[in-house]
Tab-separated table of C-alpha atoms and ligand atoms in Angstrom:
chain	number	residue	atom	x	y	z
A	1	MET	CA	0.305	-0.127	0.112
A	2	SER	CA	1.917	3.039	-1.109
A	3	HIS	CA	-0.924	5.564	0.337
A	4	THR	CA	0.422	7.064	3.761
A	5	THR	CA	-1.295	9.324	6.126
A	6	PRO	CA	1.592	11.331	8.266
A	7	GLY	CA	0.139	12.553	11.544
A	8	ARG	CA	-2.763	10.190	11.712
A	9	ASP	CA	-1.231	7.934	14.432
A	10	ALA	CA	-0.111	11.117	16.695
A	11	SER	CA	-3.853	12.900	16.032
A	12	LEU	CA	-5.096	9.579	17.351
A	13	ARG	CA	-3.427	9.376	20.510
A	14	GLU	CA	-4.389	12.718	21.093
A	15	ARG	CA	-8.066	11.902	20.974
A	16	ALA	CA	-7.674	8.482	22.590
A	17	ALA	CA	-6.008	10.761	25.482
A	18	LYS	CA	-9.094	11.983	25.994
A	19	VAL	CA	-11.427	9.420	26.146
A	20	VAL	CA	-9.281	6.140	26.984
A	21	PRO	CA	-7.516	6.144	30.045
A	22	GLY	CA	-3.808	7.084	29.481
A	23	GLY	CA	-4.737	6.919	25.644
A	24	MET	CA	-3.990	2.989	25.460
A	25	TYR	CA	-3.203	0.468	28.242
A	26	GLY	CA	-2.062	-2.965	28.442
A	27	HIS	CA	0.226	-5.097	26.779
A	28	LEU	CA	-0.379	-2.818	23.787
A	29	ASN	CA	-0.008	0.282	25.050
A	30	ALA	CA	2.812	1.861	22.375
A	31	ALA	CA	4.186	4.265	25.071
A	32	ILE	CA	5.688	1.391	26.872
A	33	PHE	CA	8.337	1.282	23.890
A	34	THR	CA	10.069	4.209	22.187
A	35	PRO	CA	8.670	6.777	20.008
A	36	ALA	CA	9.124	4.703	16.968
A	37	TYR	CA	6.431	2.489	17.933
A	38	PRO	CA	3.471	3.177	16.448
A	39	GLN	CA	0.063	2.866	18.548
A	40	PHE	CA	-2.561	2.256	15.672
A	41	PHE	CA	-2.708	-0.368	13.003
A	42	VAL	CA	-5.163	-0.117	10.216
A	43	ARG	CA	-4.792	-3.578	8.433
A	44	GLY	CA	-3.063	-6.855	8.082
A	45	GLU	CA	-2.494	-9.291	5.243
A	46	GLY	CA	-0.336	-12.729	5.325
A	47	CYS	CA	2.703	-11.345	7.280
A	48	ARG	CA	2.375	-7.669	6.776
A	49	GLN	CA	0.997	-5.156	8.831
A	50	TRP	CA	-0.065	-1.326	7.895
A	51	ASP	CA	0.019	1.427	10.905
A	52	ALA	CA	-2.660	4.215	10.514
A	53	ASP	CA	-0.115	6.562	8.972
A	54	GLY	CA	-0.183	3.956	6.107
A	55	ARG	CA	3.612	2.599	6.749
A	56	GLU	CA	3.965	-0.813	6.097
A	57	TYR	CA	5.524	-3.741	8.335
A	58	VAL	CA	6.532	-7.522	8.076
A	59	ASP	CA	5.100	-8.712	11.271
A	60	LEU	CA	7.149	-10.687	13.562
A	61	MET	CA	5.231	-10.464	16.258
A	62	CYS	CA	1.604	-11.596	14.475
A	63	SER	CA	-0.330	-9.522	16.999
A	64	TRP	CA	1.408	-11.213	19.994
A	65	GLY	CA	0.844	-15.011	18.991
A	66	PRO	CA	-2.810	-15.167	17.366
A	67	MET	CA	-1.990	-14.603	14.023
A	68	ILE	CA	-0.849	-18.201	13.011
A	69	LEU	CA	-1.383	-18.596	9.390
A	70	GLY	CA	-1.324	-14.825	8.219
A	71	HIS	CA	-3.751	-12.046	8.563
A	72	ARG	CA	-6.999	-12.452	6.417
A	73	HIS	CA	-6.672	-16.114	5.837
A	74	PRO	CA	-9.008	-17.130	3.344
A	75	ALA	CA	-9.625	-20.538	4.731
A	76	VAL	CA	-10.237	-18.994	8.004
A	77	GLU	CA	-12.413	-15.867	6.531
A	78	GLU	CA	-14.586	-17.981	4.248
A	79	ALA	CA	-15.205	-20.262	7.297
A	80	ALA	CA	-15.846	-17.259	9.633
A	81	ALA	CA	-18.087	-15.356	6.556
A	82	ALA	CA	-20.202	-18.634	6.283
A	83	GLN	CA	-21.005	-18.853	9.743
A	84	ARG	CA	-21.622	-15.415	10.528
A	85	ALA	CA	-24.211	-15.084	7.665
A	86	GLN	CA	-26.287	-17.835	9.762
A	87	GLY	CA	-25.476	-15.963	12.790
A	88	ASP	CA	-23.191	-15.757	15.559
A	89	CYS	CA	-24.203	-14.950	19.186
A	90	LEU	CA	-27.217	-16.845	19.730
A	91	ASN	CA	-29.337	-18.365	22.484
A	92	GLY	CA	-27.174	-21.277	22.463
A	93	PRO	CA	-24.172	-22.802	20.385
A	94	GLY	CA	-24.113	-23.846	17.152
A	95	PRO	CA	-23.085	-27.073	16.127
A	96	VAL	CA	-19.689	-25.944	15.279
A	97	MET	CA	-19.136	-26.060	18.956
A	98	VAL	CA	-19.541	-29.852	18.773
A	99	GLU	CA	-17.490	-29.839	15.647
A	100	LEU	CA	-14.655	-28.176	17.212
A	101	ALA	CA	-14.908	-30.082	20.446
A	102	GLU	CA	-14.350	-33.198	18.338
A	103	LEU	CA	-11.222	-31.832	15.944
A	104	MET	CA	-9.472	-31.056	19.184
A	105	VAL	CA	-10.058	-34.234	21.297
A	106	ASP	CA	-9.264	-36.003	17.730
A	107	THR	CA	-6.025	-33.940	17.667
A	108	ILE	CA	-4.938	-33.625	20.923
A	109	PRO	CA	-3.892	-37.235	22.745
A	110	SER	CA	-4.156	-35.228	26.385
A	111	ALA	CA	-7.770	-33.798	25.762
A	112	ASP	CA	-11.029	-36.438	26.561
A	113	TRP	CA	-12.887	-33.086	26.544
A	114	VAL	CA	-13.005	-28.967	26.079
A	115	MET	CA	-14.773	-26.198	27.294
A	116	PHE	CA	-14.512	-23.041	25.504
A	117	SER	CA	-14.072	-19.493	26.517
A	118	LYS	CA	-12.226	-16.329	25.281
A	119	ASN	CA	-8.918	-15.405	26.232
A	120	GLY	CA	-6.165	-17.125	27.660
A	121	THR	CA	-6.686	-15.661	31.154
A	122	ASP	CA	-10.242	-17.261	30.923
A	123	ALA	CA	-8.514	-20.406	30.115
A	124	THR	CA	-5.539	-20.826	32.803
A	125	THR	CA	-8.401	-19.517	35.227
A	126	GLN	CA	-10.544	-22.205	34.384
A	127	ALA	CA	-8.135	-24.927	34.314
A	128	LEU	CA	-7.498	-24.090	37.975
A	129	MET	CA	-11.172	-24.060	38.814
A	130	VAL	CA	-11.191	-27.441	37.420
A	131	ALA	CA	-8.393	-28.672	39.337
A	132	ARG	CA	-9.872	-26.896	42.559
A	133	ALA	CA	-13.193	-28.668	42.050
A	134	ALA	CA	-11.692	-31.999	41.589
A	135	THR	CA	-9.100	-31.982	44.624
A	136	GLY	CA	-10.933	-29.732	47.101
A	137	ARG	CA	-7.982	-27.696	47.451
A	138	ASP	CA	-6.783	-24.340	47.117
A	139	LYS	CA	-3.229	-23.825	46.472
A	140	VAL	CA	-1.487	-23.768	42.730
A	141	LEU	CA	2.413	-24.069	42.196
A	142	VAL	CA	3.527	-21.690	39.785
A	143	ALA	CA	6.484	-20.592	38.340
A	144	HIS	CA	8.453	-17.707	39.369
A	145	GLY	CA	8.113	-15.024	36.672
A	146	ALA	CA	5.921	-16.991	34.593
A	147	TYR	CA	2.957	-14.950	32.756
A	148	HIS	CA	-0.587	-16.483	32.931
A	149	GLY	CA	-2.975	-13.834	32.493
A	150	ALA	CA	-4.147	-10.575	33.314
A	151	ASP	CA	-6.768	-11.498	36.334
A	152	PRO	CA	-6.299	-10.418	39.959
A	153	TRP	CA	-4.397	-13.838	40.906
A	154	CYS	CA	-2.012	-13.694	38.254
A	155	THR	CA	-1.348	-10.055	36.660
A	156	PRO	CA	2.301	-8.761	37.049
A	157	SER	CA	1.126	-5.668	38.433
A	158	THR	CA	-0.709	-5.685	41.787
A	159	ALA	CA	-2.442	-2.337	41.181
A	160	GLY	CA	-6.348	-2.882	41.902
A	161	THR	CA	-6.001	-5.640	43.063
A	162	THR	CA	-5.654	-7.619	46.774
A	163	ALA	CA	-3.165	-9.894	47.819
A	164	ALA	CA	-5.612	-12.409	49.056
A	165	GLU	CA	-6.204	-12.965	45.311
A	166	ARG	CA	-2.663	-14.134	45.040
A	167	ALA	CA	-2.445	-16.118	48.430
A	168	ASP	CA	-2.963	-19.519	47.219
A	169	LEU	CA	0.195	-19.086	44.839
A	170	VAL	CA	3.105	-20.783	45.936
A	171	GLU	CA	6.495	-20.038	43.499
A	172	TYR	CA	8.999	-22.508	42.194
A	173	PRO	CA	11.902	-22.031	40.058
A	174	TYR	CA	11.335	-23.372	36.346
A	175	ASN	CA	13.477	-26.238	35.402
A	176	ASP	CA	14.194	-27.087	39.179
A	177	LEU	CA	12.734	-30.075	40.094
A	178	GLU	CA	14.131	-29.914	43.653
A	179	GLY	CA	12.666	-26.709	44.151
A	180	ALA	CA	9.233	-27.548	42.447
A	181	GLU	CA	9.221	-30.505	45.527
A	182	ALA	CA	9.828	-28.027	48.043
A	183	ALA	CA	7.560	-25.560	47.064
A	184	ALA	CA	5.052	-28.553	46.963
A	185	GLY	CA	6.465	-29.575	50.468
A	186	TYR	CA	5.637	-26.167	51.851
A	187	ALA	CA	1.927	-26.388	50.561
A	188	ASP	CA	1.721	-30.133	51.945
A	189	GLY	CA	-1.367	-31.665	51.172
A	190	GLU	CA	-3.075	-28.377	49.952
A	191	VAL	CA	-1.623	-28.586	46.534
A	192	ALA	CA	-4.908	-28.353	43.999
A	193	ALA	CA	-2.619	-28.053	40.399
A	194	ILE	CA	1.048	-27.511	39.390
A	195	LEU	CA	0.839	-24.832	36.470
A	196	ALA	CA	3.604	-24.604	34.040
A	197	THR	CA	4.591	-23.204	30.732
A	198	PRO	CA	5.941	-25.763	27.857
A	199	PHE	CA	9.178	-23.683	28.077
A	200	LYS	CA	10.467	-20.614	30.128
A	201	HIS	CA	9.261	-17.586	28.239
A	202	ASP	CA	9.415	-14.981	30.416
A	203	SER	CA	9.916	-11.234	29.332
A	204	PHE	CA	13.158	-9.312	29.781
A	205	GLU	CA	15.027	-12.571	29.818
A	206	ASP	CA	16.636	-15.180	27.339
A	207	GLN	CA	14.256	-17.971	27.093
A	208	GLU	CA	14.925	-21.557	28.343
A	209	PRO	CA	13.718	-24.545	26.727
A	210	VAL	CA	12.168	-27.297	29.411
A	211	ASP	CA	14.582	-29.822	30.651
A	212	PRO	CA	12.455	-32.806	29.455
A	213	ALA	CA	13.525	-34.274	33.091
A	214	PHE	CA	12.063	-31.768	35.122
A	215	ALA	CA	8.486	-31.908	32.895
A	216	ARG	CA	8.623	-35.613	33.584
A	217	GLY	CA	9.449	-34.968	37.063
A	218	LEU	CA	6.300	-32.523	37.214
A	219	ARG	CA	4.291	-35.189	35.786
A	220	ALA	CA	5.183	-37.602	38.524
A	221	LEU	CA	5.076	-35.111	41.239
A	222	ALA	CA	1.314	-33.948	40.457
A	223	ASP	CA	0.572	-37.552	40.589
A	224	ARG	CA	2.624	-38.448	43.777
A	225	ILE	CA	0.438	-35.617	45.406
A	226	GLY	CA	-2.586	-35.450	43.974
A	227	ALA	CA	-2.918	-32.591	42.030
A	228	ALA	CA	-3.434	-31.638	38.640
A	229	LEU	CA	-0.562	-30.833	35.730
A	230	VAL	CA	-1.951	-27.995	34.070
A	231	LEU	CA	0.116	-26.968	31.177
A	232	ASP	CA	-0.731	-23.147	29.958
A	233	ASP	CA	-0.034	-23.690	26.337
A	234	VAL	CA	-1.641	-20.394	25.544
A	235	ARG	CA	1.162	-18.988	24.008
A	236	ALA	CA	3.050	-21.668	22.297
A	237	GLY	CA	0.154	-24.058	21.834
A	238	PHE	CA	-0.370	-25.084	18.125
A	239	ARG	CA	3.297	-23.387	16.989
A	240	LEU	CA	5.150	-26.317	18.628
A	241	ASP	CA	2.970	-29.112	18.215
A	242	PRO	CA	-0.719	-29.497	17.255
A	243	ARG	CA	-1.044	-32.552	19.549
A	244	GLY	CA	0.424	-30.093	22.500
A	245	SER	CA	3.721	-28.827	23.356
A	246	TRP	CA	4.496	-31.481	25.623
A	247	GLU	CA	3.211	-34.310	23.898
A	248	PRO	CA	7.053	-35.004	22.138
A	249	LEU	CA	8.365	-35.474	25.465
A	250	GLY	CA	5.768	-37.934	26.435
A	251	VAL	CA	4.227	-35.834	29.325
A	252	ARG	CA	0.370	-35.466	29.251
A	253	PRO	CA	-0.838	-32.612	31.705
A	254	ASP	CA	-4.433	-33.460	32.907
A	255	LEU	CA	-5.578	-29.803	31.723
A	256	THR	CA	-3.857	-27.525	29.010
A	257	ALA	CA	-5.041	-24.089	28.227
A	258	TRP	CA	-5.001	-22.698	24.979
A	259	SER	CA	-6.085	-19.428	23.313
A	260	LYS	CA	-3.676	-17.119	21.340
A	261	ALA	CA	-3.371	-18.863	17.713
A	262	MET	CA	-6.247	-21.079	18.286
A	263	GLY	CA	-8.794	-19.165	15.985
A	264	ASN	CA	-6.140	-17.099	13.942
A	265	GLY	CA	-7.166	-13.923	15.381
A	266	TYR	CA	-10.685	-14.835	16.079
A	267	ALA	CA	-11.383	-14.441	20.065
A	268	ILE	CA	-11.600	-17.826	20.734
A	269	ALA	CA	-9.977	-19.941	24.037
A	270	ALA	CA	-10.070	-23.644	25.669
A	271	VAL	CA	-9.183	-25.780	28.426
A	272	THR	CA	-8.576	-29.445	27.248
A	273	GLY	CA	-8.757	-31.981	30.205
A	274	ALA	CA	-8.811	-35.923	30.816
A	275	ASP	CA	-11.315	-38.009	31.602
A	276	ALA	CA	-10.719	-38.343	35.499
A	277	LEU	CA	-11.379	-34.581	36.100
A	278	ARG	CA	-14.660	-34.271	33.586
A	279	GLY	CA	-17.042	-34.813	36.505
A	280	ALA	CA	-15.239	-31.581	38.328
A	281	ALA	CA	-15.450	-29.643	35.184
A	282	GLN	CA	-19.100	-30.276	34.993
A	283	THR	CA	-19.640	-28.646	38.166
A	284	LEU	CA	-17.934	-25.518	37.530
A	285	TYR	CA	-20.329	-22.162	37.000
A	286	SER	CA	-18.053	-20.850	34.261
A	287	THR	CA	-19.153	-19.018	31.310
A	288	GLY	CA	-19.565	-15.692	29.579
A	289	SER	CA	-21.912	-13.907	27.468
A	290	PHE	CA	-19.716	-13.974	24.106
A	291	TRP	CA	-18.156	-17.276	25.418
A	292	PHE	CA	-20.336	-19.642	22.894
A	293	SER	CA	-20.346	-17.425	19.960
A	294	ALA	CA	-20.310	-19.558	16.785
A	295	VAL	CA	-17.767	-17.206	14.530
A	296	PRO	CA	-14.679	-17.758	16.626
A	297	MET	CA	-15.417	-21.121	16.724
A	298	ALA	CA	-15.725	-21.709	12.940
A	299	ALA	CA	-12.503	-19.941	12.599
A	300	ALA	CA	-10.723	-22.226	15.088
A	301	LYS	CA	-11.958	-25.241	13.219
A	302	ALA	CA	-10.759	-23.756	9.878
A	303	THR	CA	-7.611	-22.852	11.497
A	304	ILE	CA	-6.626	-26.309	13.252
A	305	GLU	CA	-7.695	-28.008	9.961
A	306	THR	CA	-5.323	-25.743	7.816
A	307	LEU	CA	-2.636	-26.107	10.338
A	308	ARG	CA	-2.702	-29.894	9.706
A	309	ASP	CA	-3.423	-29.933	5.872
A	310	ILE	CA	-0.467	-27.548	4.931
A	311	GLY	CA	2.049	-28.560	7.695
A	312	GLY	CA	2.131	-25.514	9.147
A	313	VAL	CA	4.656	-26.305	12.266
A	314	ALA	CA	7.091	-27.314	9.722
A	315	LEU	CA	6.278	-24.059	7.392
A	316	MET	CA	7.170	-21.609	11.016
A	317	GLU	CA	9.969	-23.628	11.228
A	318	ARG	CA	11.591	-23.255	7.961
A	319	ALA	CA	10.316	-19.599	8.129
A	320	GLY	CA	12.115	-19.140	11.882
A	321	ALA	CA	15.479	-21.190	11.210
A	322	ARG	CA	16.110	-19.000	8.076
A	323	LEU	CA	15.294	-15.598	10.270
A	324	ARG	CA	17.939	-17.099	13.131
A	325	GLU	CA	20.686	-18.188	10.344
A	326	GLY	CA	20.393	-14.333	8.761
A	327	LEU	CA	20.389	-12.549	12.073
A	328	ALA	CA	23.312	-14.638	13.630
A	329	ALA	CA	25.356	-13.636	10.216
A	330	GLN	CA	24.453	-9.720	10.564
A	331	ALA	CA	25.066	-9.648	14.238
A	332	ALA	CA	28.740	-10.944	13.816
A	333	ALA	CA	29.296	-9.037	10.586
A	334	HIS	CA	28.281	-5.667	12.433
A	335	GLY	CA	30.685	-6.555	15.213
A	336	PHE	CA	27.870	-7.494	17.570
A	337	THR	CA	27.615	-10.631	19.665
A	338	VAL	CA	23.723	-11.898	20.346
A	339	ARG	CA	21.849	-14.396	21.822
A	340	GLN	CA	18.958	-15.968	19.893
A	341	THR	CA	17.074	-18.412	22.400
A	342	GLY	CA	13.541	-20.126	22.296
A	343	PRO	CA	12.080	-22.341	19.547
A	344	VAL	CA	12.604	-20.673	16.105
A	345	GLN	CA	9.154	-20.038	15.521
A	346	ILE	CA	8.874	-18.493	18.836
A	347	PRO	CA	12.445	-16.283	18.412
A	348	TRP	CA	13.559	-13.450	20.547
A	349	LEU	CA	17.232	-11.758	20.333
A	350	SER	CA	19.328	-9.978	23.221
A	351	PHE	CA	22.553	-8.245	23.164
A	352	GLU	CA	25.258	-9.330	24.755
A	353	GLY	CA	25.867	-7.319	28.209
A	354	ASP	CA	23.105	-5.429	27.426
A	355	ALA	CA	20.917	-5.876	30.791
A	356	THR	CA	19.259	-2.213	30.819
A	357	LEU	CA	18.091	-3.615	26.885
A	358	GLU	CA	19.125	-0.303	25.794
A	359	LYS	CA	20.798	-1.581	22.596
A	360	GLY	CA	17.911	-3.717	22.048
A	361	MET	CA	15.549	-1.102	22.341
A	362	HIS	CA	17.558	1.130	19.576
A	363	TRP	CA	17.981	-2.085	17.129
A	364	ALA	CA	14.298	-2.533	17.730
A	365	SER	CA	13.297	0.705	16.717
A	366	ALA	CA	15.727	0.957	14.053
A	367	CYS	CA	13.990	-2.350	12.722
A	368	LEU	CA	10.525	-0.184	12.738
A	369	GLU	CA	12.215	2.694	10.686
A	370	GLU	CA	13.125	-0.152	8.290
A	371	GLY	CA	9.806	-1.592	8.132
A	372	VAL	CA	10.054	-4.644	10.419
A	373	TYR	CA	7.879	-5.071	13.435
A	374	LEU	CA	9.548	-7.091	16.241
A	375	HIS	CA	9.806	-6.340	20.391
A	376	PRO	CA	12.665	-5.408	22.529
A	377	TRP	CA	11.704	-7.549	25.764
A	378	HIS	CA	8.983	-10.127	24.422
A	379	ASN	CA	9.563	-13.303	22.425
A	380	TRP	CA	8.370	-12.761	18.690
A	381	PHE	CA	5.980	-14.891	16.660
A	382	MET	CA	6.506	-16.498	13.039
A	383	SER	CA	3.342	-17.502	11.313
A	384	ALA	CA	2.812	-20.031	8.206
A	385	ALA	CA	2.511	-16.792	6.152
A	386	HIS	CA	6.370	-16.059	6.244
A	387	THR	CA	7.595	-17.313	2.817
A	388	ASP	CA	11.402	-16.913	2.313
A	389	ALA	CA	10.686	-13.845	0.439
A	390	ASP	CA	9.328	-12.118	3.596
A	391	VAL	CA	12.218	-13.584	5.667
A	392	ASP	CA	14.856	-11.908	3.160
A	393	ARG	CA	12.823	-8.516	3.338
A	394	ALA	CA	12.473	-8.542	7.120
A	395	LEU	CA	16.422	-9.491	6.870
A	396	ALA	CA	16.793	-6.641	4.480
A	397	GLY	CA	15.317	-4.355	7.816
A	398	THR	CA	17.621	-6.113	10.399
A	399	ASP	CA	20.621	-5.898	8.460
A	400	ALA	CA	20.079	-2.110	7.898
A	401	ALA	CA	19.065	-1.809	11.798
A	402	PHE	CA	22.221	-3.266	12.843
A	403	ALA	CA	24.146	-0.958	10.657
A	404	LYS	CA	22.488	1.698	12.598
A	405	LEU	CA	23.301	0.353	15.944
A	406	ARG	CA	27.099	0.169	14.452
A	407	ALA	CA	27.306	3.703	14.015
A	408	ARG	CA	26.086	4.194	17.364
A	409	TYR	CA	27.614	1.797	19.739
A	410	GLY	CA	30.737	0.743	17.329
A	411	GLY	CA	30.212	-3.017	17.902
A	412	ASP	CA	30.046	-5.068	21.451
B	1	LIG	C1	1.355	-18.367	28.594
B	1	LIG	C2	0.021	-17.335	28.716
B	1	LIG	N1	-0.654	-17.625	29.468
B	1	LIG	C3	-1.906	-16.739	29.776
B	1	LIG	C4	-2.138	-16.015	28.630
B	1	LIG	C5	-2.860	-14.632	29.164
B	1	LIG	O1	-3.573	-14.790	27.608
B	1	LIG	P1	-4.528	-13.579	27.326
B	1	LIG	O2	-4.268	-12.303	27.094
B	1	LIG	O3	-5.295	-13.969	26.057
B	1	LIG	O4	-5.546	-13.465	28.576
B	1	LIG	C6	-0.645	-15.410	28.096
B	1	LIG	C7	-0.829	-13.626	26.942
B	1	LIG	O5	0.261	-13.996	26.753
B	1	LIG	C8	0.249	-16.405	28.038
B	1	LIG	O6	1.349	-15.675	27.125
């Protein structure tokens, strides 16, 4: 799109400041980045996005995860449009709820049943409710620093919440089985659930793969103390393995939380669970006005089927590997030591010795100026829409950004 409207983002921010607290809030608030970050976006297509000023970006954030097949993917849009033509928010779910649940139970070996909602936080919260209903216990083991959502029980900011809302959390260090066992011992006999992400993907830090022995150890610990093992696959789900992110390790959770990529941008989340917890799940009062809308369910069914049919994970791995290799060569050529962590399809890059992330911020801002949208302290996301040509276009931008960084710092 060549049409640009300079100043539109600034004027929208000015108007927003009068009618929205702070003009914008939450994780998409551009004010928490550098001024280079646009706040408003007007269009997405494949792996490209356009901001309100008309500038085009190769999108390496995928809307913080939801876009897995690319913006406006035809199969998803057709399924959503066909459902929309029939109705969306009705007096009950559409038949598509059953079709989607059947597809998920067929796809995910740890799943015998599915409950639907809207956001990842709904799913993590609902999973804990099932675990508590099943065990009659209150406590939940959570990894220190892990993100599980934005409700009072798990939000990283305590503003507007009470200590009582987090009183049942007991922290353990990720990838440290002894630490997890000690946390379980501390909450002896009271643990309803052990909550874990499939790998360590905390903001501001290099990502860390899960130690398979740790994952197996958590499974054994949960069994030993009679707690539910809950995998928070909200961020990584469908990108690493459509069967569930710990399936390749042979570790099956009792409950799994899903959202983000599940509907390729449509608002949907789910908890899947094992038969043993079906009865407890049935006892919850857990619902919402929009939770059973049919359009996002049709979109999710099309997304999961398309990912399967096109080999989506392999496509994302290919794009991510190409990006990682290109970035490594560029960083070396420009005299920077960088660390690239996480699976290639959920990547992040940090600069050696950049504890304050100053270099990372400058580099990310320079990438934006060069038409590449990525994040200075949160992992990025690849989609199945990133072709070799798109990755090469992104790499042209990142190379120019490294050159700008070199002009400023002269290398490491
Ligand atoms: C691992 C994990 N769990 C839960 C959530 C919460 O999801 P949502 O923002 O859709 O409520 C997120 C969101 O980033 C996440 O990354």
